CSV table of C-alpha atoms in Angstrom, one decimal:
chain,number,residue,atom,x,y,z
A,22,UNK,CA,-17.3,4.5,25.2
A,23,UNK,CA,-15.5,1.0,26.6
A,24,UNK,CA,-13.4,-0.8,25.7
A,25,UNK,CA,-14.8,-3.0,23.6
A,26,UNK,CA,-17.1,-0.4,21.5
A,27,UNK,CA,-13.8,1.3,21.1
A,28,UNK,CA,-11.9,-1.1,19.6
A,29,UNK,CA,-14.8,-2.6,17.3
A,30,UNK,CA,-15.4,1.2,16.0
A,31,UNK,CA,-11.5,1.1,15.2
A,32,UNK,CA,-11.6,-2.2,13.1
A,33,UNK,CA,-14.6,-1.2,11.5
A,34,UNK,CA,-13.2,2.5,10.5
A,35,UNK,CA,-9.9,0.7,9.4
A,36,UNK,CA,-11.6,-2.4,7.3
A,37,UNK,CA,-13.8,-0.2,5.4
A,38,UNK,CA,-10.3,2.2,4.6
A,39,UNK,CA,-8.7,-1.3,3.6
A,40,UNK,CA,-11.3,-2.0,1.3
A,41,UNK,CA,-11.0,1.7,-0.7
A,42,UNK,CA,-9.2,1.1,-3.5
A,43,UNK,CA,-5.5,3.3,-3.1
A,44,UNK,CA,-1.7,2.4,-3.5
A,45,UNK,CA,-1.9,-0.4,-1.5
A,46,UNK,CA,-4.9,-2.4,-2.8
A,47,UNK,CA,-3.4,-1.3,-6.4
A,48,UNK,CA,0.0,-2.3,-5.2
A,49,UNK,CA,-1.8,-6.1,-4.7
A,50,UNK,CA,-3.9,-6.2,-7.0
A,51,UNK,CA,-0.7,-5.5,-9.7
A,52,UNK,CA,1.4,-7.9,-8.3
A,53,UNK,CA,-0.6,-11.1,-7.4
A,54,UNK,CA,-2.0,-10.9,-11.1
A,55,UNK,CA,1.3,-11.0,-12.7
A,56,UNK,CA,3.7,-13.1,-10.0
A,57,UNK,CA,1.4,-15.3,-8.4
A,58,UNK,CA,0.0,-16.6,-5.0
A,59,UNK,CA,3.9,-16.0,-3.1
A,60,UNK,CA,4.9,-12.8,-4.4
A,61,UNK,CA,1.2,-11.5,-3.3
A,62,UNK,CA,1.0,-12.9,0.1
A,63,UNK,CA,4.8,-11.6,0.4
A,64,UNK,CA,3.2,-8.0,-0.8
A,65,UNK,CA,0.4,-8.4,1.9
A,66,UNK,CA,2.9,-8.8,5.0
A,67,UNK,CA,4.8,-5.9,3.8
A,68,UNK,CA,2.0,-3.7,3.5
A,69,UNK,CA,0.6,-4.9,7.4
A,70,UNK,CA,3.9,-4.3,8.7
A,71,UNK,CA,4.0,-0.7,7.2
A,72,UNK,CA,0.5,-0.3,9.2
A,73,UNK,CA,1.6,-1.7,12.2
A,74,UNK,CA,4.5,0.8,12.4
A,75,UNK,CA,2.3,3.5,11.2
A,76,UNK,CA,-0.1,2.4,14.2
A,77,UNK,CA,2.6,2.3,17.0
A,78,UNK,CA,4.1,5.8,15.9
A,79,UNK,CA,0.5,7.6,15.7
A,80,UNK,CA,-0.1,5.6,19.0
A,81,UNK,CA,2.7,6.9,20.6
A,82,UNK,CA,2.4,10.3,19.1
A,83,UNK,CA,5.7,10.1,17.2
A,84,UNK,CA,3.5,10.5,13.5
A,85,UNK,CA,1.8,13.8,15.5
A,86,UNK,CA,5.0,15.2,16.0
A,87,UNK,CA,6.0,14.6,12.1
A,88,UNK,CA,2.4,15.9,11.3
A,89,UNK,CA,2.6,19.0,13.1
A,90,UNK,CA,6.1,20.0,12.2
A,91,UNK,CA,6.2,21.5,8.7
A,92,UNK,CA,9.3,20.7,7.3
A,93,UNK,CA,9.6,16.5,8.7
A,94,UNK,CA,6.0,16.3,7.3
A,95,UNK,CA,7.2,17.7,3.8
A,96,UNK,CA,9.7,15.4,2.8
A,97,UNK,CA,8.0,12.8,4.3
A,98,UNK,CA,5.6,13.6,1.3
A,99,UNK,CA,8.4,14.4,-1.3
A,100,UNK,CA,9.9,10.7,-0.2
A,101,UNK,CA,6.2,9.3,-0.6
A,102,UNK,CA,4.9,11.0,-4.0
A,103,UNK,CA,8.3,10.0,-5.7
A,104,UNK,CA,8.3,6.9,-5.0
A,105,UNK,CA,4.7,6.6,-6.0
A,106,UNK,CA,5.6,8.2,-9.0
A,107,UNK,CA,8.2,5.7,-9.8
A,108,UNK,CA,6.8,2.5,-9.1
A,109,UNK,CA,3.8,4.2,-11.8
A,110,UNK,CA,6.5,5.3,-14.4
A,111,UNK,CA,7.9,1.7,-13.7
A,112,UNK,CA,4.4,-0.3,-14.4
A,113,UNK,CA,4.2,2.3,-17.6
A,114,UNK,CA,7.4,1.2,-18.7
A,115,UNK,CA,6.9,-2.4,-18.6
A,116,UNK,CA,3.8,-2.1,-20.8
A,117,UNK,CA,5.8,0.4,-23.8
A,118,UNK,CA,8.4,-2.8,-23.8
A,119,UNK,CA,5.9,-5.1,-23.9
A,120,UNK,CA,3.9,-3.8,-26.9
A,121,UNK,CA,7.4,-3.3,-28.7
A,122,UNK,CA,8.9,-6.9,-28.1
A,123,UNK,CA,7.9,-9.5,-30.9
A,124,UNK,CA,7.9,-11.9,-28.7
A,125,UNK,CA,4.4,-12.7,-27.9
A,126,UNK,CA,5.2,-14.4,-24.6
A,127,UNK,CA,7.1,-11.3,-23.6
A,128,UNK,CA,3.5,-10.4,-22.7
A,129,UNK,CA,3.3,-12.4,-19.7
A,130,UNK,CA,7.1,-11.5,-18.3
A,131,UNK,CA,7.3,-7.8,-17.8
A,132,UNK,CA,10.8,-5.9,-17.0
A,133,UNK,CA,10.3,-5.6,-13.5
A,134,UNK,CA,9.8,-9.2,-12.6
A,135,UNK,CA,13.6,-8.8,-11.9
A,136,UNK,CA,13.2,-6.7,-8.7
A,137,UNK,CA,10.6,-9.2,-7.0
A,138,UNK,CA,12.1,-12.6,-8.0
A,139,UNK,CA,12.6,-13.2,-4.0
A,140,UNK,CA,10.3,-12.9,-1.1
A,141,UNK,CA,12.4,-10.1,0.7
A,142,UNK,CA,11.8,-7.7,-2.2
A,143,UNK,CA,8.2,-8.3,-2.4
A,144,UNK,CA,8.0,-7.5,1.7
A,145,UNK,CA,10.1,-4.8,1.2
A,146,UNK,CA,8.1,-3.2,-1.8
A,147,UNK,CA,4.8,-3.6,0.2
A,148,UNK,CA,6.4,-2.5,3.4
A,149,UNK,CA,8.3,0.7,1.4
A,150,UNK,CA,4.9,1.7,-0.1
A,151,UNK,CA,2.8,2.0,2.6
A,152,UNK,CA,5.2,3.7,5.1
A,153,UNK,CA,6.2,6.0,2.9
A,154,UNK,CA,2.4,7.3,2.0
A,155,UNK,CA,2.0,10.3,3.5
A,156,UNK,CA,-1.8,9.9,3.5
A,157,UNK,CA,-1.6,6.7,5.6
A,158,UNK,CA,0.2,8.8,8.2
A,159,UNK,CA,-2.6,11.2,8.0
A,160,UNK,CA,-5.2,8.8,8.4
A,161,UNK,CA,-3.5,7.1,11.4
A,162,UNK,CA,-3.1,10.0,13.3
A,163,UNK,CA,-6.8,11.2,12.9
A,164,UNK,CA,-7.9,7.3,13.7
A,165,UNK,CA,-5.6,7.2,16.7
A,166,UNK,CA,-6.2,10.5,17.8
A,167,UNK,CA,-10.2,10.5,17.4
A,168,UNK,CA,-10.7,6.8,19.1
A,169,UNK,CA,-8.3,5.4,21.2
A,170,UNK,CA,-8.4,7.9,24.5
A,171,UNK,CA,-5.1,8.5,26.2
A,172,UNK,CA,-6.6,7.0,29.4
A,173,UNK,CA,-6.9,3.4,27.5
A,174,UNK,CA,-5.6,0.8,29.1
A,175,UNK,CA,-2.2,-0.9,27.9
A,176,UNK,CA,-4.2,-4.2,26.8
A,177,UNK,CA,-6.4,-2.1,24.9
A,178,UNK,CA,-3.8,-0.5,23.1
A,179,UNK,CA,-2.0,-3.5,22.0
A,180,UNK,CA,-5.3,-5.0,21.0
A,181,UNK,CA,-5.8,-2.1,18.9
A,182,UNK,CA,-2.1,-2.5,17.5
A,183,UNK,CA,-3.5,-6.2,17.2
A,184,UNK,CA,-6.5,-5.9,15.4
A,185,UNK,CA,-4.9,-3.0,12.8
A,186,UNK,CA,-2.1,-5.0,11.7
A,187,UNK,CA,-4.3,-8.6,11.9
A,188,UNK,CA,-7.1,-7.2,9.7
A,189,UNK,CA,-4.7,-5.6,7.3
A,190,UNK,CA,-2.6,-8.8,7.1
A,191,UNK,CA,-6.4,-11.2,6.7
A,192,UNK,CA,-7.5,-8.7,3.6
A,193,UNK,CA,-4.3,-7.8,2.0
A,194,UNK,CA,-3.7,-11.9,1.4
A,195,UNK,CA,-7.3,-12.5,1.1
A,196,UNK,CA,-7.0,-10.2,-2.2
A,197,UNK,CA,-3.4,-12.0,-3.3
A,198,UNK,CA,-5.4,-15.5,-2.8
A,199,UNK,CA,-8.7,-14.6,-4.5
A,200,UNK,CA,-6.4,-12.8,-7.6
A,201,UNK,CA,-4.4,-15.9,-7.5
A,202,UNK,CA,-6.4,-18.7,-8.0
A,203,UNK,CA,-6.0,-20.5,-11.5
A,204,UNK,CA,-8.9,-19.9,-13.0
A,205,UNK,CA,-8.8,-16.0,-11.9
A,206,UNK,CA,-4.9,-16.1,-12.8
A,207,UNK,CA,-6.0,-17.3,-16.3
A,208,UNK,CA,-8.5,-14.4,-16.6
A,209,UNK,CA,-6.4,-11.9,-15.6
A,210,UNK,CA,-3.4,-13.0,-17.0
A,211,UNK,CA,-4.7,-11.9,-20.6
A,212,UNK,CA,-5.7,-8.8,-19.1
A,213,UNK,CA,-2.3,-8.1,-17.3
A,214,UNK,CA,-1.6,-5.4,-19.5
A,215,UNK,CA,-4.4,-3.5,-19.1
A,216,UNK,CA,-3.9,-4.0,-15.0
A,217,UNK,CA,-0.8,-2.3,-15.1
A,218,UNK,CA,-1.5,0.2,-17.1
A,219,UNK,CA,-4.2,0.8,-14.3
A,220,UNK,CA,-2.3,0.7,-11.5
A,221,UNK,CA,0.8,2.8,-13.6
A,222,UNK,CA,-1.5,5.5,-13.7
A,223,UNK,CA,-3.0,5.4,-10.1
A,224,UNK,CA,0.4,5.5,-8.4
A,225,UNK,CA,1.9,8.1,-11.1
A,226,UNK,CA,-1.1,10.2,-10.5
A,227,UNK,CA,-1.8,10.0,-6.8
A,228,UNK,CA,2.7,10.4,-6.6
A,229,UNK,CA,2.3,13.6,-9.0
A,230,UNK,CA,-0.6,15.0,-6.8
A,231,UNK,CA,1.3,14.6,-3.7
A,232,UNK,CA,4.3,16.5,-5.1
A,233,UNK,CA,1.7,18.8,-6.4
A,234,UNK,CA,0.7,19.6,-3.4
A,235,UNK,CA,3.7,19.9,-1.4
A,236,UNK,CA,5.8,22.2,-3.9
A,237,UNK,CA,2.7,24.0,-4.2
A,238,UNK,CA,2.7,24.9,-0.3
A,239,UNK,CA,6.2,25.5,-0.1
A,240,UNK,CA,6.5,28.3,-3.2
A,241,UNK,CA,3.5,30.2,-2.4
């Protein structure tokens, strides 16, 4: 294949993973329902920047390395799955105070609105949770290793890197945009409960499968 075929293959491959729903489309979704337009865009750079690094390490065979060595590749998923696991035990924990508060707007203002009440916490949330996934590591690697030949050029490689983090970037704030717009912010608003409770239970339970997984290799 050239050039070309190559990299439109890759951005096809990678848009259709952006759209399947996972941490980081949950991770969006959750967050530009309850804080707004900001905190979602804010969310959206995080999570690119976590693919563009994943990108540049599986390009330069840094992720293969953690891949193929056991012990690097199981903590990476310990760090992952627990954090997973605790941003869902966090959602799930908002909701239990909500339902027991009396105050009716306490509805709308969950606990954890405290740890994204500035820009740099909602990059760093975004950017934590997709760096950590062990799965996006996976998935890099194969993409990487599967499309983009050794012998590409060094333009073609940075237009990958391009592409990846650009397309992640477009969608990711597409989603915070669309979620965010007044009409869809009323909507959902009244629903926000039900959202995290959602997106509580993806992250504790693709976090608890993870761990699952790993002690499960590691004791047998």
């Amino acid at each position: 294949m050239n050039e070309v075929t190559i990299l439109t293959t890759l951005a096809t491959v990678h848009f259709i993973a952006l759209m399947s729903p996972g941490p980081d489309f949950a991770l969006v979704v959750q967050n530009a329902t309850r804080y707004g337009r900001q905190t979602g865009f804010y969310i959206a750079l995080g999570l690119s920047l976590g693919i563009l690094v994943h990108s540049v390490l599986s390009l330069t065979g840094i992720s293969y390395i953690v891949h193929q060595h056991p012990t690097l590749f199981s903590l990476l998923q310990i760090a992952g799955g627990s954090y997973l696991v605790y941003l869902g035990i966090g959602a799930l924990t908002s909701i239990w105070l909500q339902l027991r508060s009396s105050d009716p707007s306490a509805a709308h203002v969950p606990a954890q609105s405290r740890i994204l009440n500035s820009r740099r916490q909602a990059l760093s949330r975004g950017f934590t949770t997709n760096i950590l996934n062990p799965k996006a590591l996976v998935f890099f690697v194969s993409l990487m290793s599967s499309l983009v030949p050794a012998s590409m050029s060094l333009s073609g490689k940075a237009s990958a890197l391009i592409i990846l983090w650009g397309l992640s970037l477009a969608w990711f704030s597409f989603l915070a945009w669309a979620l965010s717009t007044k009409r869809m912010q009323k909507r959902l608003l009244d629903a926000s409960i039900y959202i995290d409770g959602l997106c509580g239970l993806l992250f504790s339970g693709i976090g608890s499968m993870i761990l699952y997984q790993v002690f499960s290799s590691l004791f047998k």
